[in-house]
């Protein structure tokens, strides 16, 4: 494992010249709308403030067959459904969201059979959709915990929920905010584990599908870097300095069938790694300090939230400070940081490294909130101007939410991620 871990990271080449837009814009919205059962019900929802269009911000995506899933957290009043999809067979530019699997299953505060707030979701190779419901309404100091955190797994072929697992009390603490999920598939569909990152409570919750139980790792590497909590995005300056472990990705299987789990705190320019052999073993919860490995620093202002790796080890991640999507090929060797010599104003000084930018756009890619890969090896990206929504306001006369995709081989062509040594 050590050998593979050493392979990590990074010197960064940020092209300052042309902004060729390789990602293709598939959908875009000025404001979100939903497909209500009838026009009358939509009018009713609007009148009763069960639907307040400007309070809806899409944050997570996932793709399965012709469904493109879109999540909308219930941060404010008037979000009619938190888990939704749009059909990829439709060619409308701004389609209304369709609640998944149904309107009933999106009922706020219905802990047993509803979903209250969903952030990031994950489809696995066994046609299952993994959905963590935070059970919360509101955000930050307005948050109320209406239901316990619960993992919901849907069978995408039948559109039915096949499992609901309530996190144990010990899996969370009073600061918990668990918004992201990664899925680790083993030898078969039953040998599957989910990893859920506790961004504000600084933990990693592991769920075993086979055992239907969970455990929680804690580590100092889950915490934010106090020097990396300042952000400049979308024309706003703000501090997200309490934000710990968020982004997670898994390498392809190693020869022994395990993977390497790579994660980064949000307020950090670093990433860390650990073998899934450790995470999958509950008895290592209190005996794994030295198994967590810090990787090299990415350099200042390279915050990452969402990340995903394909089956060949091509890693994609959002560079939220740069309105960009980056890549790194996991087979490329590790190189210590040379950031001190990088001068973006003088390209001659740019040291060729192993991180690259596949695309960027200072308008359309403001806050690329999520990245996912579909079964045809397309990368999907959603941008949503989240900081402006949370800290200021959106201009609803403008396009605010966009979903893009492009084939992976097109994206990485002529980047350093396309070659490896
Ligand atoms: C929440 O925090 C914001 C700013 O941090 C403050 O303006 C607001 O009054 C607080 N609201 C409550 C309900 O405490
Ligand atoms: C899994 O555990 C949950 C407890 O959260 C329980 O309600 C459920 O019935 C269990 N499912 C299976 C398949 O064992
Ligand atoms: C889990 O960890 C314990 C303690 O290190 C070890 O004895 C055991 O063999 C491990 N289990 C597996 C399945 O690797």
Short mmCIF file of C-alpha atoms and ligand atoms in Angstrom, two decimals:
data_model
loop_
_atom_site.label_atom_id
_atom_site.label_comp_id
_atom_site.label_asym_id
_atom_site.label_seq_id
_atom_site.Cartn_x
_atom_site.Cartn_y
_atom_site.Cartn_z
CA UNK A 1 0.00 0.00 0.00
CA UNK A 2 2.79 2.38 0.88
CA UNK A 3 4.06 2.24 -2.67
CA UNK A 4 0.78 3.33 -4.03
CA UNK A 5 0.37 6.06 -1.51
CA UNK A 6 3.67 7.52 -2.35
CA UNK A 7 2.38 8.01 -5.83
CA UNK A 8 0.57 11.05 -4.76
CA UNK A 9 0.63 14.47 -5.92
CA UNK A 10 1.52 17.21 -7.17
CA UNK A 11 2.65 20.16 -8.77
CA UNK A 12 0.06 22.15 -10.43
CA UNK A 13 -0.12 23.48 -13.89
CA UNK A 14 -2.77 26.08 -14.28
CA UNK A 15 -3.10 27.18 -17.82
CA UNK A 16 -3.47 30.92 -17.86
CA UNK A 17 -3.91 31.20 -21.58
CA UNK A 18 -6.98 29.97 -23.43
CA UNK A 19 -10.31 29.10 -21.85
CA UNK A 20 -11.54 26.57 -24.31
CA UNK A 21 -14.82 25.37 -22.95
CA UNK A 22 -14.69 21.62 -23.22
CA UNK A 23 -17.53 20.82 -20.85
CA UNK A 24 -20.82 20.98 -22.71
CA UNK A 25 -23.69 22.77 -21.03
CA UNK A 26 -26.62 20.33 -20.94
CA UNK A 27 -29.08 22.16 -18.70
CA UNK A 28 -29.29 25.57 -17.10
CA UNK A 29 -31.76 27.37 -14.92
CA UNK A 30 -32.31 30.91 -13.75
CA UNK A 31 -34.54 29.51 -11.02
CA UNK A 32 -35.68 25.96 -10.25
CA UNK A 33 -39.14 24.59 -10.84
CA UNK A 34 -40.73 21.23 -10.07
CA UNK A 35 -43.10 19.00 -11.97
CA UNK A 36 -46.22 19.15 -9.80
CA UNK A 37 -49.01 16.65 -10.39
CA UNK A 38 -51.18 19.46 -11.70
CA UNK A 39 -51.14 23.18 -12.32
CA UNK A 40 -53.65 23.66 -9.52
CA UNK A 41 -51.39 21.92 -7.03
CA UNK A 42 -48.46 24.06 -8.14
CA UNK A 43 -50.54 27.21 -7.62
CA UNK A 44 -51.64 25.91 -4.24
CA UNK A 45 -48.03 25.16 -3.19
CA UNK A 46 -46.96 28.63 -4.27
CA UNK A 47 -49.84 30.31 -2.41
CA UNK A 48 -49.17 28.31 0.77
CA UNK A 49 -45.39 28.88 0.51
CA UNK A 50 -44.82 25.15 0.27
CA UNK A 51 -42.94 26.11 -2.87
CA UNK A 52 -40.82 29.27 -2.85
CA UNK A 53 -38.80 29.06 -6.09
CA UNK A 54 -35.98 31.39 -5.00
CA UNK A 55 -35.24 29.28 -1.92
CA UNK A 56 -34.25 26.25 -4.01
CA UNK A 57 -30.54 25.64 -4.67
CA UNK A 58 -29.39 22.42 -6.37
CA UNK A 59 -26.20 21.04 -4.75
CA UNK A 60 -25.67 17.40 -5.74
CA UNK A 61 -25.96 15.34 -8.89
CA UNK A 62 -25.69 11.72 -9.94
CA UNK A 63 -26.44 9.87 -13.17
CA UNK A 64 -28.01 6.49 -13.79
CA UNK A 65 -29.22 5.40 -17.23
CA UNK A 66 -31.44 8.22 -18.47
CA UNK A 67 -31.95 9.78 -15.05
CA UNK A 68 -29.95 12.75 -13.87
CA UNK A 69 -30.52 13.14 -10.14
CA UNK A 70 -30.51 16.58 -8.56
CA UNK A 71 -30.63 17.23 -4.82
CA UNK A 72 -31.98 20.36 -3.19
CA UNK A 73 -31.35 20.78 0.56
CA UNK A 74 -34.12 22.20 2.70
CA UNK A 75 -32.14 25.17 3.96
CA UNK A 76 -35.13 27.47 3.77
CA UNK A 77 -38.89 27.28 3.60
CA UNK A 78 -40.47 26.26 0.32
CA UNK A 79 -38.36 23.38 -1.01
CA UNK A 80 -41.03 20.93 -2.18
CA UNK A 81 -38.72 17.91 -2.73
CA UNK A 82 -35.10 17.27 -1.77
CA UNK A 83 -34.32 14.26 -4.03
CA UNK A 84 -35.24 14.74 -7.67
CA UNK A 85 -34.31 13.81 -11.18
CA UNK A 86 -34.64 15.01 -14.71
CA UNK A 87 -34.84 12.78 -17.73
CA UNK A 88 -31.84 12.85 -20.02
CA UNK A 89 -34.06 11.96 -22.95
CA UNK A 90 -35.68 15.37 -22.74
CA UNK A 91 -34.03 18.18 -24.52
CA UNK A 92 -35.57 21.13 -22.70
CA UNK A 93 -32.93 23.54 -21.47
CA UNK A 94 -34.50 24.24 -18.05
CA UNK A 95 -36.59 21.18 -17.19
CA UNK A 96 -38.68 21.03 -14.01
CA UNK A 97 -37.36 18.64 -11.35
CA UNK A 98 -39.27 15.42 -10.75
CA UNK A 99 -39.30 14.18 -7.12
CA UNK A 100 -37.67 10.75 -6.69
CA UNK A 101 -38.97 8.18 -6.13
CA UNK A 102 -42.22 10.08 -5.49
CA UNK A 103 -43.68 13.20 -3.90
CA UNK A 104 -44.67 11.18 -0.82
CA UNK A 105 -41.12 9.93 -0.33
CA UNK A 106 -39.94 13.55 -0.10
CA UNK A 107 -42.16 14.57 2.77
CA UNK A 108 -40.40 16.97 5.13
CA UNK A 109 -40.21 15.65 8.68
CA UNK A 110 -41.61 12.22 7.83
CA UNK A 111 -38.79 10.25 9.44
CA UNK A 112 -39.94 6.74 8.56
CA UNK A 113 -40.79 7.04 4.90
CA UNK A 114 -39.83 10.55 3.83
CA UNK A 115 -36.64 12.41 2.99
CA UNK A 116 -36.06 15.72 4.73
CA UNK A 117 -32.72 17.00 3.40
CA UNK A 118 -30.35 15.31 1.02
CA UNK A 119 -27.00 16.74 -0.12
CA UNK A 120 -24.73 14.39 -2.07
CA UNK A 121 -25.80 11.00 -3.40
CA UNK A 122 -24.06 8.04 -5.01
CA UNK A 123 -25.03 5.37 -7.51
CA UNK A 124 -23.18 2.04 -7.31
CA UNK A 125 -22.55 -0.70 -9.85
CA UNK A 126 -25.43 -2.74 -8.45
CA UNK A 127 -28.08 -0.23 -9.57
CA UNK A 128 -28.52 1.15 -6.08
CA UNK A 129 -28.78 4.81 -5.15
CA UNK A 130 -27.24 5.70 -1.78
CA UNK A 131 -28.90 8.65 -0.12
CA UNK A 132 -28.01 10.08 3.25
CA UNK A 133 -30.86 12.08 4.76
CA UNK A 134 -29.53 14.57 7.31
CA UNK A 135 -33.03 14.94 8.73
CA UNK A 136 -32.43 18.66 9.06
CA UNK A 137 -34.39 21.73 8.10
CA UNK A 138 -32.49 25.02 7.93
CA UNK A 139 -28.79 25.81 7.83
CA UNK A 140 -26.19 26.82 10.39
CA UNK A 141 -27.85 28.49 13.37
CA UNK A 142 -31.35 28.04 11.89
CA UNK A 143 -30.97 24.25 11.74
CA UNK A 144 -33.56 22.06 13.38
CA UNK A 145 -33.06 18.31 13.51
CA UNK A 146 -36.50 17.00 12.56
CA UNK A 147 -35.38 13.42 12.04
CA UNK A 148 -32.24 11.41 12.84
CA UNK A 149 -29.55 10.98 10.22
CA UNK A 150 -30.57 8.02 8.10
CA UNK A 151 -29.03 6.21 5.18
CA UNK A 152 -31.57 5.30 2.52
CA UNK A 153 -30.75 2.95 -0.31
CA UNK A 154 -32.99 2.73 -3.38
CA UNK A 155 -33.19 0.02 -6.01
CA UNK A 156 -33.04 2.03 -9.21
CA UNK A 157 -34.61 -0.74 -11.28
CA UNK A 158 -37.79 -0.78 -9.23
CA UNK A 159 -37.63 2.75 -7.78
CA UNK A 160 -38.19 1.39 -4.30
CA UNK A 161 -36.33 1.94 -1.09
CA UNK A 162 -34.65 -1.30 -0.12
CA UNK A 163 -33.02 -0.15 3.07
CA UNK A 164 -33.21 2.52 5.73
CA UNK A 165 -30.50 2.60 8.36
CA UNK A 166 -30.66 5.11 11.17
CA UNK A 167 -27.20 6.23 12.24
CA UNK A 168 -26.40 5.29 15.82
CA UNK A 169 -26.32 8.06 18.43
CA UNK A 170 -22.57 7.43 18.73
CA UNK A 171 -22.10 8.14 15.00
CA UNK A 172 -22.85 11.82 15.45
CA UNK A 173 -22.12 14.55 17.97
CA UNK A 174 -23.67 17.93 18.68
CA UNK A 175 -21.61 19.59 15.91
CA UNK A 176 -22.28 16.96 13.26
CA UNK A 177 -22.98 17.95 9.69
CA UNK A 178 -22.76 14.93 7.42
CA UNK A 179 -23.42 15.84 3.82
CA UNK A 180 -21.31 13.60 1.64
CA UNK A 181 -21.18 9.90 0.87
CA UNK A 182 -18.77 7.57 -0.95
CA UNK A 183 -19.53 3.94 -1.79
CA UNK A 184 -16.91 1.17 -1.77
CA UNK A 185 -17.93 -1.91 -3.70
CA UNK A 186 -16.12 -5.14 -2.93
CA UNK A 187 -16.30 -8.59 -4.43
CA UNK A 188 -20.07 -8.54 -4.89
CA UNK A 189 -23.11 -6.36 -4.22
CA UNK A 190 -23.46 -7.45 -0.60
CA UNK A 191 -19.82 -6.62 0.10
CA UNK A 192 -20.45 -2.88 -0.02
CA UNK A 193 -19.49 -0.16 2.43
CA UNK A 194 -20.56 3.48 2.57
CA UNK A 195 -18.36 6.23 3.97
CA UNK A 196 -19.97 9.41 5.24
CA UNK A 197 -17.92 12.48 6.16
CA UNK A 198 -18.83 14.56 9.19
CA UNK A 199 -17.70 17.98 8.08
CA UNK A 200 -18.34 19.90 11.30
CA UNK A 201 -18.19 17.07 13.85
CA UNK A 202 -14.88 15.78 12.33
CA UNK A 203 -15.56 12.10 11.93
CA UNK A 204 -15.92 9.43 9.28
CA UNK A 205 -18.85 7.05 9.59
CA UNK A 206 -18.51 3.67 7.95
CA UNK A 207 -21.60 1.60 7.13
CA UNK A 208 -21.45 -2.08 6.24
CA UNK A 209 -24.26 -3.23 3.97
CA UNK A 210 -23.68 -6.89 4.85
CA UNK A 211 -23.74 -6.31 8.59
CA UNK A 212 -26.25 -3.41 8.50
CA UNK A 213 -24.23 -1.57 11.09
CA UNK A 214 -22.02 1.46 11.36
CA UNK A 215 -18.95 2.70 13.22
CA UNK A 216 -17.16 6.01 13.45
CA UNK A 217 -13.51 6.90 12.96
CA UNK A 218 -12.06 10.10 14.35
CA UNK A 219 -8.69 11.58 13.43
CA UNK A 220 -6.97 14.94 13.62
CA UNK A 221 -6.65 14.83 9.80
CA UNK A 222 -10.41 15.30 9.58
CA UNK A 223 -10.06 18.81 10.98
CA UNK A 224 -9.75 22.08 9.07
CA UNK A 225 -6.37 23.73 8.57
CA UNK A 226 -6.60 27.01 10.51
CA UNK A 227 -4.54 28.70 7.78
CA UNK A 228 -6.85 27.62 4.95
CA UNK A 229 -10.25 28.94 6.00
CA UNK A 230 -10.38 32.06 3.84
CA UNK A 231 -12.25 31.92 0.54
CA UNK A 232 -12.76 34.28 -2.41
CA UNK A 233 -15.48 32.94 -4.70
CA UNK A 234 -18.01 34.60 -6.98
CA UNK A 235 -16.85 38.06 -5.97
CA UNK A 236 -17.35 37.33 -2.27
CA UNK A 237 -14.83 37.01 0.50
CA UNK A 238 -15.83 34.76 3.38
CA UNK A 239 -14.45 32.34 5.93
CA UNK A 240 -15.45 28.72 6.03
CA UNK A 241 -12.90 27.96 8.70
CA UNK A 242 -14.68 25.25 10.69
CA UNK A 243 -15.20 22.98 7.68
CA UNK A 244 -13.36 19.68 8.04
CA UNK A 245 -13.49 16.40 6.09
CA UNK A 246 -15.81 16.62 3.11
CA UNK A 247 -14.55 15.36 -0.26
CA UNK A 248 -13.90 11.63 -0.64
CA UNK A 249 -12.83 9.37 -3.46
CA UNK A 250 -11.74 5.79 -3.90
CA UNK A 251 -9.00 4.43 -6.09
CA UNK A 252 -9.46 1.39 -8.31
CA UNK A 253 -9.00 -1.94 -6.53
CA UNK A 254 -5.48 -2.92 -5.52
CA UNK A 255 -4.26 -6.47 -6.12
CA UNK A 256 -5.63 -7.55 -2.73
CA UNK A 257 -9.08 -6.18 -3.59
CA UNK A 258 -8.86 -3.19 -1.27
CA UNK A 259 -8.92 0.43 -2.35
CA UNK A 260 -7.29 3.59 -1.12
CA UNK A 261 -9.67 6.14 0.26
CA UNK A 262 -8.54 9.71 -0.36
CA UNK A 263 -10.18 12.63 1.44
CA UNK A 264 -9.74 16.30 2.09
CA UNK A 265 -11.09 18.72 4.66
CA UNK A 266 -12.86 21.65 2.99
CA UNK A 267 -10.82 24.30 4.82
CA UNK A 268 -7.55 22.76 3.67
CA UNK A 269 -5.25 22.53 0.68
CA UNK A 270 -4.21 19.04 1.55
CA UNK A 271 -5.48 15.55 1.08
CA UNK A 272 -5.03 12.42 3.10
CA UNK A 273 -5.26 8.72 2.42
CA UNK A 274 -6.14 5.50 4.19
CA UNK A 275 -6.63 1.92 3.05
CA UNK A 276 -10.19 0.63 2.99
CA UNK A 277 -8.83 -2.47 4.77
CA UNK A 278 -8.63 -0.28 7.85
CA UNK A 279 -11.94 1.53 7.38
CA UNK A 280 -13.83 -1.72 6.78
CA UNK A 281 -12.55 -3.18 10.02
CA UNK A 282 -14.55 -1.93 12.99
CA UNK A 283 -11.91 -3.04 15.46
CA UNK A 284 -9.48 -0.53 13.94
CA UNK A 285 -11.60 2.44 15.05
CA UNK A 286 -9.42 3.01 18.06
CA UNK A 287 -6.25 1.58 16.57
CA UNK A 288 -5.44 3.25 13.28
CA UNK A 289 -3.81 6.61 13.99
CA UNK A 290 -0.68 5.81 12.00
CA UNK A 291 -2.56 4.25 9.10
CA UNK A 292 -3.82 7.67 7.97
CA UNK A 293 -1.31 9.26 5.64
CA UNK A 294 -0.99 12.94 4.73
CA UNK A 295 -0.31 13.68 1.07
CA UNK A 296 1.35 16.78 -0.26
CA UNK A 297 -0.06 20.24 -0.12
CA UNK A 298 -1.78 21.48 -3.28
CA UNK A 299 -0.65 25.06 -2.65
CA UNK A 300 -2.65 28.06 -1.47
CA UNK A 301 -6.25 28.59 -2.53
CA UNK A 302 -6.82 25.14 -3.88
CA UNK A 303 -9.86 24.16 -1.90
CA UNK A 304 -11.72 21.09 -3.07
CA UNK A 305 -15.16 19.91 -2.06
CA UNK A 306 -16.38 17.28 -4.52
CA UNK A 307 -14.13 14.63 -6.01
CA UNK A 308 -14.53 11.39 -7.88
CA UNK A 309 -12.17 8.84 -9.43
CA UNK A 310 -12.92 6.62 -12.40
CA UNK A 311 -12.11 2.93 -12.66
CA UNK A 312 -8.75 3.68 -14.30
CA UNK A 313 -7.66 6.05 -11.56
CA UNK A 314 -8.38 9.38 -13.24
CA UNK A 315 -9.32 11.70 -10.44
CA UNK A 316 -11.57 14.73 -10.97
CA UNK A 317 -12.19 17.41 -8.40
CA UNK A 318 -13.70 20.86 -8.25
CA UNK A 319 -11.34 23.78 -7.68
CA UNK A 320 -13.87 26.10 -6.10
CA UNK A 321 -11.49 29.07 -5.84
CA UNK A 322 -10.65 28.78 -9.53
CA UNK A 323 -14.09 28.19 -11.08
CA UNK A 324 -12.46 25.09 -12.46
CA UNK A 325 -12.41 21.32 -12.56
CA UNK A 326 -9.05 19.67 -11.99
CA UNK A 327 -7.64 16.23 -12.68
CA UNK A 328 -4.87 13.97 -11.49
CA UNK A 329 -3.93 10.53 -12.72
CA UNK A 330 -3.47 8.24 -9.77
CA UNK A 331 -0.78 6.28 -11.63
CA UNK A 332 1.41 9.31 -11.94
CA UNK A 333 4.28 9.53 -9.52
CA UNK A 334 4.41 11.66 -6.51
CA UNK A 335 6.40 14.84 -6.60
CA UNK A 336 7.05 17.14 -3.72
CA UNK A 337 5.49 20.56 -3.98
CA UNK A 338 7.33 23.12 -6.08
CA UNK A 339 4.76 25.79 -5.59
CA UNK A 340 7.27 28.36 -4.47
CA UNK A 341 8.71 28.55 -7.91
CA UNK A 342 5.40 28.71 -9.71
CA UNK A 343 4.68 32.13 -11.06
CA UNK A 344 1.39 32.23 -12.93
CA UNK A 345 2.30 35.51 -14.62
CA UNK A 346 5.35 34.02 -16.18
CA UNK A 347 4.60 30.72 -17.80
CA UNK A 348 8.24 29.91 -18.27
CA UNK A 349 8.44 29.35 -14.56
CA UNK A 350 5.56 26.94 -14.37
CA UNK A 351 6.89 23.65 -13.23
CA UNK A 352 5.29 20.76 -15.07
CA UNK A 353 3.48 18.72 -12.47
CA UNK A 354 0.85 16.10 -12.18
CA UNK A 355 -2.23 18.13 -11.45
CA UNK A 356 -4.03 19.78 -14.29
CA UNK A 357 -7.15 21.78 -15.04
CA UNK A 358 -9.54 20.17 -17.50
CA UNK A 359 -11.78 23.19 -17.83
CA UNK A 360 -12.61 26.49 -16.21
CA UNK A 361 -14.98 29.38 -16.75
CA UNK A 362 -15.16 32.46 -14.59
CA UNK A 363 -18.86 32.88 -15.21
CA UNK A 364 -20.47 29.52 -15.93
CA UNK A 365 -18.39 27.51 -13.47
CA UNK A 366 -18.77 29.69 -10.38
CA UNK A 367 -18.90 27.15 -7.59
CA UNK A 368 -18.78 23.78 -9.30
CA UNK A 369 -20.61 22.04 -6.45
CA UNK A 370 -20.49 18.42 -7.55
CA UNK A 371 -18.70 16.13 -10.00
CA UNK A 372 -19.79 12.63 -10.96
CA UNK A 373 -18.99 10.00 -13.59
CA UNK A 374 -21.61 7.99 -15.47
CA UNK A 375 -21.35 4.45 -16.84
CA UNK A 376 -20.36 5.74 -20.28
CA UNK A 377 -17.30 7.51 -18.86
CA UNK A 378 -18.72 11.00 -19.06
CA UNK A 379 -17.91 13.49 -16.35
CA UNK A 380 -20.86 15.52 -15.06
CA UNK A 381 -20.52 18.84 -13.26
CA UNK A 382 -23.07 21.13 -11.62
CA UNK A 383 -22.28 24.76 -10.81
CA UNK A 384 -24.64 26.68 -8.54
CA UNK A 385 -23.11 29.90 -7.13
CA UNK A 386 -23.68 28.54 -3.63
CA UNK A 387 -21.74 31.24 -1.73
CA UNK A 388 -23.77 33.96 -3.42
CA UNK A 389 -27.00 32.14 -2.52
CA UNK A 390 -25.96 31.70 1.12
CA UNK A 391 -24.15 34.94 1.85
CA UNK A 392 -25.66 37.42 -0.57
CA UNK A 393 -28.39 36.77 -3.10
CA UNK A 394 -28.76 35.43 -6.59
CA UNK A 395 -29.92 37.49 -9.54
CA UNK A 396 -32.82 35.42 -10.84
CA UNK A 397 -32.73 37.24 -14.15
CA UNK A 398 -29.43 35.49 -14.79
CA UNK A 399 -28.54 31.82 -15.29
CA UNK A 400 -27.50 30.56 -11.85
CA UNK A 401 -27.47 26.77 -12.07
CA UNK A 402 -25.82 24.80 -14.83
CA UNK A 403 -25.15 21.15 -15.51
CA UNK A 404 -22.36 20.14 -17.87
CA UNK A 405 -20.90 16.94 -19.19
CA UNK A 406 -18.10 15.73 -21.43
CA UNK A 407 -16.45 12.40 -22.18
CA UNK A 408 -13.52 11.78 -19.86
CA UNK A 409 -11.12 11.06 -22.72
CA UNK A 410 -11.98 14.39 -24.33
CA UNK A 411 -11.51 16.24 -21.05
CA UNK A 412 -8.12 14.82 -20.25
CA UNK A 413 -6.78 14.90 -23.79
CA UNK A 414 -3.60 16.98 -23.82
CA UNK A 415 -3.53 17.23 -20.04
CA UNK A 416 -0.96 15.55 -17.86
CA UNK A 417 -3.73 13.23 -16.62
CA UNK A 418 -3.78 11.49 -19.99
CA UNK A 419 -0.26 10.14 -19.63
CA UNK A 420 1.46 8.29 -16.96
CA UNK A 421 4.92 7.07 -16.33
C1 LIG B 1 -27.68 33.42 13.05
O1 LIG B 1 -26.42 34.00 12.77
C2 LIG B 1 -26.51 35.21 12.04
C3 LIG B 1 -25.12 35.69 11.66
O2 LIG B 1 -24.13 34.83 12.11
C4 LIG B 1 -27.26 36.26 12.85
O3 LIG B 1 -27.40 37.46 12.10
C5 LIG B 1 -28.65 35.72 13.18
O4 LIG B 1 -29.32 36.63 14.06
C6 LIG B 1 -28.55 34.36 13.89
N1 LIG B 1 -29.89 33.80 14.01
C7 LIG B 1 -30.29 33.17 15.09
C8 LIG B 1 -31.68 32.63 15.04
O5 LIG B 1 -29.59 33.01 16.08
C1 LIG B 2 -30.94 -2.38 9.40
O1 LIG B 2 -30.91 -1.65 10.60
C2 LIG B 2 -32.04 -0.83 10.79
C3 LIG B 2 -31.77 -0.02 12.06
O2 LIG B 2 -31.40 1.29 11.73
C4 LIG B 2 -33.29 -1.67 10.89
O3 LIG B 2 -34.41 -0.83 11.04
C5 LIG B 2 -33.43 -2.46 9.61
O4 LIG B 2 -34.52 -3.32 9.70
C6 LIG B 2 -32.18 -3.27 9.33
N1 LIG B 2 -32.27 -3.85 8.00
C7 LIG B 2 -31.87 -5.07 7.74
C8 LIG B 2 -32.01 -5.53 6.33
O5 LIG B 2 -31.38 -5.80 8.58
C1 LIG B 3 -9.40 -6.39 12.00
O1 LIG B 3 -8.44 -5.82 12.84
C2 LIG B 3 -8.07 -6.69 13.89
C3 LIG B 3 -7.19 -5.89 14.83
O2 LIG B 3 -6.10 -5.36 14.16
C4 LIG B 3 -7.40 -7.92 13.32
O3 LIG B 3 -7.05 -8.81 14.35
C5 LIG B 3 -8.34 -8.61 12.35
O4 LIG B 3 -7.68 -9.66 11.71
C6 LIG B 3 -8.84 -7.62 11.32
N1 LIG B 3 -9.89 -8.25 10.53
C7 LIG B 3 -9.80 -8.39 9.23
C8 LIG B 3 -10.96 -9.01 8.55
O5 LIG B 3 -8.81 -8.01 8.60
#
